[in-house]
Structure formats: C-alpha cells, structure tokens
mmCIF file of C-alpha atoms and ligand atoms in Angstrom:
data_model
loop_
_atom_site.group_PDB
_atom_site.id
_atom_site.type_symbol
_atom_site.label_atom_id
_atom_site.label_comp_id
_atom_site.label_asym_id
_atom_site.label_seq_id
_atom_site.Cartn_x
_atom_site.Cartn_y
_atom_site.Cartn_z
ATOM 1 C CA UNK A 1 0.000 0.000 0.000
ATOM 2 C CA UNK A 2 1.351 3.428 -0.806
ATOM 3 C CA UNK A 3 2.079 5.652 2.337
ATOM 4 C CA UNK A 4 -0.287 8.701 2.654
ATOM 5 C CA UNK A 5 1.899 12.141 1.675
ATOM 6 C CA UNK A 6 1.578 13.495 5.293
ATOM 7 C CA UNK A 7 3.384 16.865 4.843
ATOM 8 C CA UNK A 8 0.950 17.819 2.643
ATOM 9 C CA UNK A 9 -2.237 17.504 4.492
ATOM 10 C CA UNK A 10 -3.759 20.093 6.414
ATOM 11 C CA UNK A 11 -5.024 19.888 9.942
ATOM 12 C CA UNK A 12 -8.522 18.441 8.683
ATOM 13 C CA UNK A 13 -6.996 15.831 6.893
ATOM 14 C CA UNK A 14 -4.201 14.993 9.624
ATOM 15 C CA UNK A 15 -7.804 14.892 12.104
ATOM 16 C CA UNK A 16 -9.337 12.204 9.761
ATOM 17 C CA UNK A 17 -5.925 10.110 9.109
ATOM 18 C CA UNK A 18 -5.453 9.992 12.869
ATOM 19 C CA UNK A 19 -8.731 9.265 13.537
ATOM 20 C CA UNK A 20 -8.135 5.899 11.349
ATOM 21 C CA UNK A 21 -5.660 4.529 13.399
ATOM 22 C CA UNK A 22 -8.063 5.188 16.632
ATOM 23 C CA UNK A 23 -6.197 8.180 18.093
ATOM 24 C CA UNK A 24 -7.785 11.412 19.597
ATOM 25 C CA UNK A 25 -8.568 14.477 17.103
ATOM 26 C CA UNK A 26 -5.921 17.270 19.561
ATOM 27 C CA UNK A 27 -3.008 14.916 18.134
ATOM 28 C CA UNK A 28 -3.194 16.706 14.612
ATOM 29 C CA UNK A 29 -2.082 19.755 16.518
ATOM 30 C CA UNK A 30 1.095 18.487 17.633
ATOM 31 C CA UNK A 31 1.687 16.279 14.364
ATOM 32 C CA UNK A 32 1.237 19.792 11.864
ATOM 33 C CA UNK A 33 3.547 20.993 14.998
ATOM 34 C CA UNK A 34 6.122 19.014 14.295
ATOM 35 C CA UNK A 35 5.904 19.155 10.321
ATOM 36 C CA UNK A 36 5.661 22.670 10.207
ATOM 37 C CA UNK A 37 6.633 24.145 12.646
ATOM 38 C CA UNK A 38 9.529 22.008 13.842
ATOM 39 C CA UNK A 39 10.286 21.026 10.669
ATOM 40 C CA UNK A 40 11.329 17.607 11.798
ATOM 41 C CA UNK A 41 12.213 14.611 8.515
ATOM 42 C CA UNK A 42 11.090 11.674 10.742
ATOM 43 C CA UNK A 43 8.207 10.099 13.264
ATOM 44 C CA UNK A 44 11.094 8.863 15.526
ATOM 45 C CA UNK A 45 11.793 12.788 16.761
ATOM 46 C CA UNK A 46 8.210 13.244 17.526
ATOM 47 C CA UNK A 47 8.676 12.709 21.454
ATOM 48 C CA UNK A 48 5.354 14.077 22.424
ATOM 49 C CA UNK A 49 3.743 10.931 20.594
ATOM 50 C CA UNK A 50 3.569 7.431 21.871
ATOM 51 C CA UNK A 51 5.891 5.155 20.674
ATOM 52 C CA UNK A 52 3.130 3.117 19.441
ATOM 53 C CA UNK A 53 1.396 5.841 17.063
ATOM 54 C CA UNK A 54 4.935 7.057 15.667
ATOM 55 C CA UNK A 55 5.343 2.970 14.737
ATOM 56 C CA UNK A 56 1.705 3.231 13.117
ATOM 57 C CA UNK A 57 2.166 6.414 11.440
ATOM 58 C CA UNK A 58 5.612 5.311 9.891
ATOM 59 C CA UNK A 59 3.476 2.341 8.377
ATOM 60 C CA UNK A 60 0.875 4.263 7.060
ATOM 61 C CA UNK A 61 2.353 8.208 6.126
ATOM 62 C CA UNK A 62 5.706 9.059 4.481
ATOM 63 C CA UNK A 63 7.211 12.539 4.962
ATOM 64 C CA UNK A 64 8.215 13.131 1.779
ATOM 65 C CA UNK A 65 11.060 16.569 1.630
ATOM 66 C CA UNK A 66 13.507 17.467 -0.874
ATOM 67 C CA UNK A 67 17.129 16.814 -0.893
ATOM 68 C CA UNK A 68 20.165 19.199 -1.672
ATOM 69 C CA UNK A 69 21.973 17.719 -5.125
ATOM 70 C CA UNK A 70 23.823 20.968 -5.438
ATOM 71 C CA UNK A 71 24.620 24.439 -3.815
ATOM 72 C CA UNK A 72 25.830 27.556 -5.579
ATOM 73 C CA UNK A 73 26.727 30.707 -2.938
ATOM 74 C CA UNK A 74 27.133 33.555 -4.312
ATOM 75 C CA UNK A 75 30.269 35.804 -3.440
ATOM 76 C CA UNK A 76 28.824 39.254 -4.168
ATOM 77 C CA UNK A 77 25.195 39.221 -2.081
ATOM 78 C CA UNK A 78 24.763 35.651 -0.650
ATOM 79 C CA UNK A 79 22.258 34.920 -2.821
ATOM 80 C CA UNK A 80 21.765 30.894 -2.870
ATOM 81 C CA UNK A 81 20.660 28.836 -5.458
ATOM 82 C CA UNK A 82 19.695 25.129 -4.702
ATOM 83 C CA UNK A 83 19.004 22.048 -7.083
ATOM 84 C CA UNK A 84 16.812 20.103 -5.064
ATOM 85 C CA UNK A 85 15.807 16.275 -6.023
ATOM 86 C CA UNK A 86 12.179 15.093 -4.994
ATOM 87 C CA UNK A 87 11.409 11.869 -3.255
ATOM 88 C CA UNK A 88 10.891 10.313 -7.633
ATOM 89 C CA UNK A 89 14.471 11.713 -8.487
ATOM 90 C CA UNK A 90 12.713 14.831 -10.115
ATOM 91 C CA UNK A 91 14.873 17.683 -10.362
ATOM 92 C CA UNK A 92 13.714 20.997 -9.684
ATOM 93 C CA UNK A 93 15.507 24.795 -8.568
ATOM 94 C CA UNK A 94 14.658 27.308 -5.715
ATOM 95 C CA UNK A 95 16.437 30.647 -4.663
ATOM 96 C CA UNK A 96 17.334 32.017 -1.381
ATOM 97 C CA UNK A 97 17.605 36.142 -1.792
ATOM 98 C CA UNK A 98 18.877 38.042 1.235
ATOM 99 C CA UNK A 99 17.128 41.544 1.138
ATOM 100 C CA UNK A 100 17.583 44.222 4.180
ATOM 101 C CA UNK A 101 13.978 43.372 4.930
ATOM 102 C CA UNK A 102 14.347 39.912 5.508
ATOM 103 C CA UNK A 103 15.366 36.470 3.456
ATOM 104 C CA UNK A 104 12.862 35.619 0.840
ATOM 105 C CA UNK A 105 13.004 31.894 -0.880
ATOM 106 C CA UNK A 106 11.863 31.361 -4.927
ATOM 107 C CA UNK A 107 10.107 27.972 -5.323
ATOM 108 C CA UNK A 108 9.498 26.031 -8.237
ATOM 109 C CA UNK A 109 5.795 24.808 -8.351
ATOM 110 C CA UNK A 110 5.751 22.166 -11.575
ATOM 111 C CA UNK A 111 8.669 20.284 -12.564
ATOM 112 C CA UNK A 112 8.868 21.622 -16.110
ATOM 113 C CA UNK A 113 6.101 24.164 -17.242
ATOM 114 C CA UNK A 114 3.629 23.576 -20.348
ATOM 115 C CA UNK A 115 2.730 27.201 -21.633
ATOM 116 C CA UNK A 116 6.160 27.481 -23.904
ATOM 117 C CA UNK A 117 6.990 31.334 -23.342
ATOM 118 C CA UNK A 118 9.802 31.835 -26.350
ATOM 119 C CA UNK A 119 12.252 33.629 -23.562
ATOM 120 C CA UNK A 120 11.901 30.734 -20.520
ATOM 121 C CA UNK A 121 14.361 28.001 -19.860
ATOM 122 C CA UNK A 122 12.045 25.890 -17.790
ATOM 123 C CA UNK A 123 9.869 25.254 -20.721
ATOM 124 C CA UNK A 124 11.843 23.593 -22.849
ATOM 125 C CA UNK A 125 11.009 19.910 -22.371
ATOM 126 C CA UNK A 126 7.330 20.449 -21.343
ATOM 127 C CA UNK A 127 6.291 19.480 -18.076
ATOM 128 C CA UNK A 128 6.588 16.639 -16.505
ATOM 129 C CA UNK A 129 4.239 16.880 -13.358
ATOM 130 C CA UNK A 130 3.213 19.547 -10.751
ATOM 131 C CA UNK A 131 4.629 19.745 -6.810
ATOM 132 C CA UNK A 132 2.347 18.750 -3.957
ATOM 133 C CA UNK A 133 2.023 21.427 -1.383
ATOM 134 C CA UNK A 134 4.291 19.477 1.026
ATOM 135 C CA UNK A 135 6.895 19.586 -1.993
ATOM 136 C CA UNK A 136 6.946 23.500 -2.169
ATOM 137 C CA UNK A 137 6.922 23.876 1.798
ATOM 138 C CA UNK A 138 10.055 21.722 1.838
ATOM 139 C CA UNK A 139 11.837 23.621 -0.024
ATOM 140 C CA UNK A 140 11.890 26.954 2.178
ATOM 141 C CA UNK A 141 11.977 24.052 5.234
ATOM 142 C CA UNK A 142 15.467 22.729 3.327
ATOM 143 C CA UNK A 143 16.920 26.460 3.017
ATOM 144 C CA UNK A 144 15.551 27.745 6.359
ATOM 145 C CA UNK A 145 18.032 24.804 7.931
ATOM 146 C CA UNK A 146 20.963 25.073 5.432
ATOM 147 C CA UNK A 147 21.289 28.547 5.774
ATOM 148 C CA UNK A 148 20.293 28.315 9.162
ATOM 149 C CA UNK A 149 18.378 32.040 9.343
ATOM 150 C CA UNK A 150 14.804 32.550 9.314
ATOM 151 C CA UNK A 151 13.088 32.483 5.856
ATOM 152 C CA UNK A 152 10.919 35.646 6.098
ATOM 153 C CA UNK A 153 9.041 35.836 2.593
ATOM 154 C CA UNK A 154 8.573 33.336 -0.558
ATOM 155 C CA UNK A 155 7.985 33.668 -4.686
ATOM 156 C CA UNK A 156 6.411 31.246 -6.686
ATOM 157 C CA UNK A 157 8.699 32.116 -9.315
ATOM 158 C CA UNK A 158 10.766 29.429 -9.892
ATOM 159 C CA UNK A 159 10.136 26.465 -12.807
ATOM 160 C CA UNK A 160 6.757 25.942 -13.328
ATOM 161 C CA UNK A 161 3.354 28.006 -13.834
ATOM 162 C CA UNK A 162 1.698 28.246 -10.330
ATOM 163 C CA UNK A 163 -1.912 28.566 -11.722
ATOM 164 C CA UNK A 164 -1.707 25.033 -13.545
ATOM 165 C CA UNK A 165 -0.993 23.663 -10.510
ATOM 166 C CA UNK A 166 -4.513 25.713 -9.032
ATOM 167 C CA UNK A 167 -5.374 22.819 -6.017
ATOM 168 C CA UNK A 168 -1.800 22.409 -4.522
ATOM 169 C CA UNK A 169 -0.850 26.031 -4.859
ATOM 170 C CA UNK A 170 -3.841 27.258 -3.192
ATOM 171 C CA UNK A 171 -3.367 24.852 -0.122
ATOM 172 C CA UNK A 172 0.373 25.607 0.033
ATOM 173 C CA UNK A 173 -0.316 29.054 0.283
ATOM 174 C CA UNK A 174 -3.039 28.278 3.252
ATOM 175 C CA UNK A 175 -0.780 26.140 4.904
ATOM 176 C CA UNK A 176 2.259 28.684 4.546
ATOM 177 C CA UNK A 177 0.742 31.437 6.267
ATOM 178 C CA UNK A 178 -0.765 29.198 9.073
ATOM 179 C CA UNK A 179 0.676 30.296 12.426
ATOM 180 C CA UNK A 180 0.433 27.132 13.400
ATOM 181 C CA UNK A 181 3.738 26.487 11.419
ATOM 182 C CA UNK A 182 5.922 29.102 9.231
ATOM 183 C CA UNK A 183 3.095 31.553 9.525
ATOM 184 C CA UNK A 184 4.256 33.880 7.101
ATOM 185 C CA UNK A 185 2.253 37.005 6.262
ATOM 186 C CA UNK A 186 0.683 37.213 2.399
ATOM 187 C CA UNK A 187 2.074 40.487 2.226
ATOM 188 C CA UNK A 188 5.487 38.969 2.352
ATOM 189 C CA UNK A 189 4.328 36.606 -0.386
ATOM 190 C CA UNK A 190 4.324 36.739 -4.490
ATOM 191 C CA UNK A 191 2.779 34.513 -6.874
ATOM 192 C CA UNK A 192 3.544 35.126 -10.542
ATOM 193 C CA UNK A 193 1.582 33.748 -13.278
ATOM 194 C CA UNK A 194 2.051 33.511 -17.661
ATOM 195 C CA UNK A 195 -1.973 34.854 -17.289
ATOM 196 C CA UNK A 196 -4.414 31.745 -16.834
ATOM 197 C CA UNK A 197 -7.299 34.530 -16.391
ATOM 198 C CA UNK A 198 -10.240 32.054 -15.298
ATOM 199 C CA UNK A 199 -7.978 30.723 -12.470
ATOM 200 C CA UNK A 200 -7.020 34.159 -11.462
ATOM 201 C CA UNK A 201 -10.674 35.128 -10.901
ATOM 202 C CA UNK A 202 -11.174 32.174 -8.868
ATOM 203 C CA UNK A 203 -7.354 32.947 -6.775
ATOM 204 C CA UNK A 204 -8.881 35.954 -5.758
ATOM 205 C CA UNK A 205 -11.936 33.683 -3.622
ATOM 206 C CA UNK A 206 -9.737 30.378 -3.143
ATOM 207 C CA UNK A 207 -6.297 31.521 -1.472
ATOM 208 C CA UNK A 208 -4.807 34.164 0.476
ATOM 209 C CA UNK A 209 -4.567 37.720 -0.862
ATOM 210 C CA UNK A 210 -0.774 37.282 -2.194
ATOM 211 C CA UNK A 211 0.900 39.930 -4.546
ATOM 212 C CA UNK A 212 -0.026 39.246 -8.309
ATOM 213 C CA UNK A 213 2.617 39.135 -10.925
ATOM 214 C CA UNK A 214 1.314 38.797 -13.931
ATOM 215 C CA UNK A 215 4.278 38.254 -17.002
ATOM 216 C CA UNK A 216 3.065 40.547 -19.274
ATOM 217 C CA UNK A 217 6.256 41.173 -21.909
ATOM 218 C CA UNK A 218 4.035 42.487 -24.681
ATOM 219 C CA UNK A 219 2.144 45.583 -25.420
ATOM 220 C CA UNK A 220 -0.452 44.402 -27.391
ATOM 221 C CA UNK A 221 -2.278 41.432 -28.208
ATOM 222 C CA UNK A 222 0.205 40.574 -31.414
ATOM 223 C CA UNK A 223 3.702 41.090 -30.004
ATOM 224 C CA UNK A 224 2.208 39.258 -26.583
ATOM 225 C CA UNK A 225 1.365 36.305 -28.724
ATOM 226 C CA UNK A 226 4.593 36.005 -30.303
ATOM 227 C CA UNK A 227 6.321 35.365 -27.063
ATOM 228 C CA UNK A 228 3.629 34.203 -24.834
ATOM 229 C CA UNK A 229 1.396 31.558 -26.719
ATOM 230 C CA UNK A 230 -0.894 31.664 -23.759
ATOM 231 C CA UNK A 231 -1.967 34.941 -25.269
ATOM 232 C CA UNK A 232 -3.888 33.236 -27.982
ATOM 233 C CA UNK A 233 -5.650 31.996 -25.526
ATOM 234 C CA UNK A 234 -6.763 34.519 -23.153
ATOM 235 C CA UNK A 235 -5.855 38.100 -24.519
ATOM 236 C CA UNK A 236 -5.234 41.234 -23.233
ATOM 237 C CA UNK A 237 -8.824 42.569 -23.297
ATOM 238 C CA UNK A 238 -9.662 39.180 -20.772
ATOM 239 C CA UNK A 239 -6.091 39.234 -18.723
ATOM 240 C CA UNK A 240 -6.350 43.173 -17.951
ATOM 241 C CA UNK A 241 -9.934 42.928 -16.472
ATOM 242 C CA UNK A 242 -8.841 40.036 -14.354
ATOM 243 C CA UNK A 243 -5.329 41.981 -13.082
ATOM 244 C CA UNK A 244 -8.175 44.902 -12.202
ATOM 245 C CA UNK A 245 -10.482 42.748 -10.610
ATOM 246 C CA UNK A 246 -7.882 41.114 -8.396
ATOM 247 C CA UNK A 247 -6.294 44.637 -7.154
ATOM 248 C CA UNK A 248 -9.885 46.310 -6.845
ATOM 249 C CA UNK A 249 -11.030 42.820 -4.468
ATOM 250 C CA UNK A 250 -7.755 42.244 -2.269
ATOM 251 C CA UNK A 251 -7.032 46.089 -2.381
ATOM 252 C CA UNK A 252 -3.426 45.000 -3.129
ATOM 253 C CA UNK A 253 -1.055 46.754 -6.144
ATOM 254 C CA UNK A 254 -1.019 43.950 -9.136
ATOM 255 C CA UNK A 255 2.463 43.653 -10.441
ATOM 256 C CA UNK A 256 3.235 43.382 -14.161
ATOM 257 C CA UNK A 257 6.681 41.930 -14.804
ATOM 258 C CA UNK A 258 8.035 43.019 -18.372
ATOM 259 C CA UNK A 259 11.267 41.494 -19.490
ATOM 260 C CA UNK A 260 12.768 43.849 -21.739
ATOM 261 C CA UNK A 261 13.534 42.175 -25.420
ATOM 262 C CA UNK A 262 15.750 43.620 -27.724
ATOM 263 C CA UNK A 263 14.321 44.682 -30.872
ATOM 264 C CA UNK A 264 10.878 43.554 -29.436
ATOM 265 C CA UNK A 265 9.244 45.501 -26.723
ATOM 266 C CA UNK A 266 11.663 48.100 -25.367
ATOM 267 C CA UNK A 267 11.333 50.883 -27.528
ATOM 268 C CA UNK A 268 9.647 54.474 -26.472
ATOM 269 C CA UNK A 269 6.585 53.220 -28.573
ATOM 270 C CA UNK A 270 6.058 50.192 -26.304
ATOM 271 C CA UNK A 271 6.624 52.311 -23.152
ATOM 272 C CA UNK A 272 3.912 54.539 -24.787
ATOM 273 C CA UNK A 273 1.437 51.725 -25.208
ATOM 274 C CA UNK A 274 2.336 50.003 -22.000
ATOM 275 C CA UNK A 275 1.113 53.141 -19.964
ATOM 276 C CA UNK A 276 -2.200 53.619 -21.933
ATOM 277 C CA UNK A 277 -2.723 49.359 -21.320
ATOM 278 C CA UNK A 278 -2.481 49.840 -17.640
ATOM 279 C CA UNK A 279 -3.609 53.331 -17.059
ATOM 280 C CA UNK A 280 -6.658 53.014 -14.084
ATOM 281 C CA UNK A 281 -5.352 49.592 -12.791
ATOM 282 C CA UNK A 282 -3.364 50.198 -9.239
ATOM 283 C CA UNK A 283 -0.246 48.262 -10.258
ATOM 284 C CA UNK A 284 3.391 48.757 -10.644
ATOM 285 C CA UNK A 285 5.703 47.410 -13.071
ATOM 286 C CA UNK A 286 8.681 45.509 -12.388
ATOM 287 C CA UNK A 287 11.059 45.905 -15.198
ATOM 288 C CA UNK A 288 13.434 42.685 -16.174
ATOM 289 C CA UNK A 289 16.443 43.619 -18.201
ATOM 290 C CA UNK A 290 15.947 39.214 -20.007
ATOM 291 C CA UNK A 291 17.965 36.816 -18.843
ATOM 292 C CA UNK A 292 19.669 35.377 -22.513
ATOM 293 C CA UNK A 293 18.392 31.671 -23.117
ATOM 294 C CA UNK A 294 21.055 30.052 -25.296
ATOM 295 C CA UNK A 295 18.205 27.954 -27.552
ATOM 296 C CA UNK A 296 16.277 30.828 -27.505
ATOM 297 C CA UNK A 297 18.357 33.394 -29.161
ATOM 298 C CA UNK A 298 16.636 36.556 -28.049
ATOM 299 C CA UNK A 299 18.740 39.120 -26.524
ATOM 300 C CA UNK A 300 18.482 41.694 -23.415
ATOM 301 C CA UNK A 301 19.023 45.327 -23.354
ATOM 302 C CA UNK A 302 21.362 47.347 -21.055
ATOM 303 C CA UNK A 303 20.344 48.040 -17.712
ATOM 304 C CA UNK A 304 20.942 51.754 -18.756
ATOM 305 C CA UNK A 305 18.077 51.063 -21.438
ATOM 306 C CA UNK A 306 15.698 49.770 -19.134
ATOM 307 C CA UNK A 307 15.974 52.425 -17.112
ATOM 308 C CA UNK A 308 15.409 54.983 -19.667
ATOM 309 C CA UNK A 309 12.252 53.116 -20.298
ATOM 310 C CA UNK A 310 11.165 52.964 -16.878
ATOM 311 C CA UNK A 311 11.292 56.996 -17.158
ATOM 312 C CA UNK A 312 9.375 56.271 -20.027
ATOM 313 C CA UNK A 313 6.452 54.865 -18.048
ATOM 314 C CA UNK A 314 6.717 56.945 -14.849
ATOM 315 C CA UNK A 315 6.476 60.075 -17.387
ATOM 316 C CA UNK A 316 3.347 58.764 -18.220
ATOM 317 C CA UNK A 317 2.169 57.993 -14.929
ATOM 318 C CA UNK A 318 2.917 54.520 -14.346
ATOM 319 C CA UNK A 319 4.463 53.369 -11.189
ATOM 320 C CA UNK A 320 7.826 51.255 -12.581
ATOM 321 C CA UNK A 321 11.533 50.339 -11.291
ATOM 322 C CA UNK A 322 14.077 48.045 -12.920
ATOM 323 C CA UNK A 323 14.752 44.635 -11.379
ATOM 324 C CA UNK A 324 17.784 43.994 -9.024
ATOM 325 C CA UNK A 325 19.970 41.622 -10.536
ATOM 326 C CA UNK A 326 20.990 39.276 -7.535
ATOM 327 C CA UNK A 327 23.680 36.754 -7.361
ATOM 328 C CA UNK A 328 24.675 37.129 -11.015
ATOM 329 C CA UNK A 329 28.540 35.332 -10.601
ATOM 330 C CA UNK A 330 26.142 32.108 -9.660
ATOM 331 C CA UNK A 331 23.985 30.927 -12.800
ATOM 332 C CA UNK A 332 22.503 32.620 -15.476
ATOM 333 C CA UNK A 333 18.498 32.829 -16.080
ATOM 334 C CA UNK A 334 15.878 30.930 -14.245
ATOM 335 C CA UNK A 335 15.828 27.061 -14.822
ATOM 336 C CA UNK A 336 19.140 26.705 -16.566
ATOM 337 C CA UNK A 337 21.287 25.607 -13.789
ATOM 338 C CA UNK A 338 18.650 22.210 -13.743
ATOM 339 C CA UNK A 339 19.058 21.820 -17.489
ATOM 340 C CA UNK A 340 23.051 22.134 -17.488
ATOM 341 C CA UNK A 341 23.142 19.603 -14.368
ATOM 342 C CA UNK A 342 20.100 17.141 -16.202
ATOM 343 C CA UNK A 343 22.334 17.532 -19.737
ATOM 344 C CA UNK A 344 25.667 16.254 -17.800
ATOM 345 C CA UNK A 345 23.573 13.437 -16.985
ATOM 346 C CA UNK A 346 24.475 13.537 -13.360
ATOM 347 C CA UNK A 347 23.128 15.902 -10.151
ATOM 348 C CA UNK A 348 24.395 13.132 -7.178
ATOM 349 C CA UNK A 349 27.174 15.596 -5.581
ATOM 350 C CA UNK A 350 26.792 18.300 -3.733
ATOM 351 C CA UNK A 351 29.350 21.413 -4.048
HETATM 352 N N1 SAH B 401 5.010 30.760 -14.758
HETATM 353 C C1 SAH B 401 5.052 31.939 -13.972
HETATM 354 C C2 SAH B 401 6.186 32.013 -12.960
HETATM 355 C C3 SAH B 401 7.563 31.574 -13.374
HETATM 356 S S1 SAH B 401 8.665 32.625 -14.184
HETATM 357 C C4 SAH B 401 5.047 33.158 -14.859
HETATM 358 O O1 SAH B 401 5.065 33.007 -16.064
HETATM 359 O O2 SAH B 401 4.960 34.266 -14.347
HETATM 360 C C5 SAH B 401 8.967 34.054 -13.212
HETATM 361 C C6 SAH B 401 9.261 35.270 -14.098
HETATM 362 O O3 SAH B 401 10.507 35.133 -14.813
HETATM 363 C C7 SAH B 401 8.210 35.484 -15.165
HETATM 364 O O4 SAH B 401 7.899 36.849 -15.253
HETATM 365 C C8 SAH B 401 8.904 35.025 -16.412
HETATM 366 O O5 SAH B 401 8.299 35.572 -17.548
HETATM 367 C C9 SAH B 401 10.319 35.509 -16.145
HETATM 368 N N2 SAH B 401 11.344 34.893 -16.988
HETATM 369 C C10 SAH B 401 11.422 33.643 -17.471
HETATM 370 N N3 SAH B 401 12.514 33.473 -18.226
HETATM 371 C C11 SAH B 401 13.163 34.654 -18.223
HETATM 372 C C12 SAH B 401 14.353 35.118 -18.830
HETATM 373 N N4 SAH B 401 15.093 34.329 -19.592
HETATM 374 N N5 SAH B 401 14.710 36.392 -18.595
HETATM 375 C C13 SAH B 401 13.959 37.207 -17.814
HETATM 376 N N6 SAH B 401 12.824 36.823 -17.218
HETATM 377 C C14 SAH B 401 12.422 35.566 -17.432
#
C-alpha cells in the first residue's frame, strides 16, 4: 500500500488520518507541529507521541522533503541557489535572496512548465508533473536549515506556472501562512503567473490575498502572442480585467513583470502603449532587463536602457523600477542551472 503524503495535508486531513488509526482528534495539533513548525524529517523525533502511534504512522504516512543535489553561494550578495531532487528523483531549482527586509526563498511549483513562453528556460522539455504542497513547503523548510536564518518571505517564481498547478498552490499558500507552522504574512508573499485569467478570478476567492505578478512582456495582443502563446488563448482585453479585478477585491497593487527584449518591446513606442494598457489599474511594473536563453536566441538590453524606459512609463504615470539583478557570478536565467546539471547526466554531488 502506498504511504499517505503526510506533509501535505492540512489539519482536517491529519484529524481524519489519525482518527483511522483510533487516536484522539488534539493529536493533529502536535503532528502539523512538528511538520511545520519544527520542521522535523522523521516520526522517531516526535517525542510528544507514543511510541506506538509514531510505529503506526511510519506504516501508514511518508514525509516526503527534498534533498540538496547541489549548492551555488554567491560571493557578491549571498544569494543561494539550490538544485533540489524530490522523493521520484525529479529535479527541480529554488532561490534564497537576502534583502535588508528579511530572506525571501523562490520555489518552483511544476517540474517543467507547459505554456512554452519563447524567452523561458524551464519550458523547454514540457512538463513533466506539478509539486504537492508538502513539496513547495520543503523547499523553504530545506533552506531555512541550510542557511540556518529565518526564511521571512517566498515567490512562486521558480520552474513551473503556479496557476496550472490551481489545487496544490492554493493549499500551500493556506498552509504557509498558518501560524500554526511558518506563519508567514501574504504580504510577504508573491505569486507570478504567464496569465491563466479564469484561475485568477477564482485565486482571488480560493487563497490568500498574495501579490499578483502577472508576465506581461508584450504591449499588445500581437507582439504578446509572439512570445507568450498563452496569449492566444486569453488576450489582453480578458487578462487586464482580471489583473483589475484582483487589485480592486484584495485592495493589493497587481504587479506586471516586463522582461525587456531587444528589438521587441523596449522601444519608447512600447513604453507609450504600455502606460495607456495599464492606465486606471493600481499596479506597478517591475522591469526585467531578459535573462539570454542560449536555444532561444533573443537578446536583453542594457540596464541603462531599461531604465530609460522605466522613465518612459513613470512620465506617463505609471508606477515602474528596474529589477535587481541578484547573485549574477552564480547561474545565469531561471531554470538553466537544472538543465546544465540534467544535460551532464548527473546531479548526485553536492558542491
Ligand atoms: N510561470 C510563472 C512564474 C515563473 S517565471 C510566470 O510566467 O509568471 C517568473 C518570471 O521570470 C516570469 O515573469 C517570467 O516571464 C520571467 N522569466 C522567465 N525566463 C526569463 C528570462 N530568460 N529572462 C527574464 N525573465 C524571465
């Protein structure tokens, strides 16, 4: 029989599981406790339980985390990136940044992603399933104890896209903030999506009121489409609406993240019809000088560029700064420190 994935139940479901094996309802207290707030890997630390239930609950529940394959500090800011391999031998990639106002951790929330964005790294093989909420917890849990300071704030902006993954996201994100175990504060939290606008009308009911990122990357509906096939999908006159909707409900600024292309989106034009898109949403833009993809062949733009075009869009009335690059002597763009390690066919040391 398969064991239950325990780190990924809430306290309901840890009340009904313990109620199987005949023990009282006030133990799921001390067992989320110990998962989440203790952060312990095994049944055999959890002293405060019989010896018999931590016997039955190793028969019956696996605590599933993640393992370091590989560290990378860097030497200018700290910044840490991990390659982390799943209880299946998945690979995946998560972030520790160390800002003044506290350490915030990037998780990945698919292995792979499926909506192809021409620029992205982590899209290049598909996807090949998404993370279970005790999966994404694990890997702050992981970093918290490596780098052995207190994980403040998290990103869903590592490999995959968040929104595909609707079910486990959303109960991550309620088990996350519990103060029952990390208890950390939505405000302190980020969740960026490609644009899946029916899920983001329903994110706005289902989860905690996060900051939005929405990847935007285009001005209009036919250079959006060109880079973001999700676009064909659900275009700008449906995925503006929904960015509105979700600052006007959670009274929270909706963040667009444009990664400035060369010879794409970055000229005074597009800064011109970026800030009539957005004009009357409350929302700031967050301004990504790309991150070259070697099988993409698309190419960035000096930071001095972006910042002209920031001026560009604060002329015009729209809120907008230019990203901080952070820990760039470590690994170039998102996901391509997994597919380097996956194409030497190897990932079992850690350095
Ligand atoms: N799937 C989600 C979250 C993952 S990517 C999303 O699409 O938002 C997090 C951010 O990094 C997104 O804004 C994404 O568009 C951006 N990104 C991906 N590859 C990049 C690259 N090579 N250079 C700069 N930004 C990139």
């Amino acid at each position: 029989m398969e064991k239950v994935d325990i780190k990924s139940m809430d306290i309901t479901e840890l009340q009904e599981l313990l109620q199987e094996l005949g023990e009282p309802k006030f133990r799921a207290k001390q067992l989320f406790d110990w998962l989440h707030a203790k952060q312990v890997d095994s049944f055999a630390e959890m002293t405060n339980l019989s010896k018999s239930l931590r016997e039955k609950l190793g028969e019956t529940a696996a605590i599933n985390g993640v393992k370091i394959v590989r560290r990378l500090v860097s030497q200018i800011d700290g910044t840490r990136k991990y390659l982390f391999a799943l209880s299946d031998g998945a690979i995946i990639e998560s972030v520790l940044m160390k800002y003044e106002h506290g350490n915030t951790v990037c998780i990945s929330t698919q292995v792979g992603c499926r909506m192809g964005c021409k620029f992205c790294a982590s899209t290049l093989d598909g996807v090949e399933r998404g993370l279970t909420a005790g999966e994404m917890l694990s890997q702050i849990y992981a970093i918290q104890k490596d780098c052995g300071e207190r994980v403040h704030g998290t990103v869903l902006m590592g490999s995959g896209e968040p929104l595909d993954n609707y079910n486990n996201v959303v109960k991550f994100l309620h088990m996350v903030t519990d103060p029952a175990g990390m208890g950390i504060s939505p405000r302190n939290i980020s969740l960026s999506t490609c644009g899946l606008v029916p899920k983001i009308w329903t994110f706005m009911e289902d989860a905690p009121h996060v900051t939005l990122s929405i990847s935007l990357h285009g001005v209009d509906d036919e250079s959006r489409s060109r880079i973001m096939p999700v676009n064909r999908r659900y275009g700008l006159s449906q995925l503006i609406p929904a960015a509105k909707g979700y600052a006007d409900k959670t009274g929270r600024r909706v963040v667009f993240e444009y990664a400035l292309i060369a010879g794409q989106n970055a000229s005074k034009e597009d800064a011109a019809k970026l800030a009539a898109l957005l004009r009357g949403v409350n929302c700031h833009v967050n301004l990504i000088p790309l991150n070259p993809v070697k099988e993409r062949g698309l190419a960035g733009i000096s930071r001095e560029k972006a910042h002209q075009f920031a001026g560009w869009l604060t002329e015009r009335g729209i809120s907008a700064t230019v990203r901080r690059e952070m820990g760039t002597d470590i690994e170039g763009a998102c996901g391509q420190l997994r597919r380097r390690v996956l194409a030497e066919g190897k990932g079992g040391s850690l350095q």
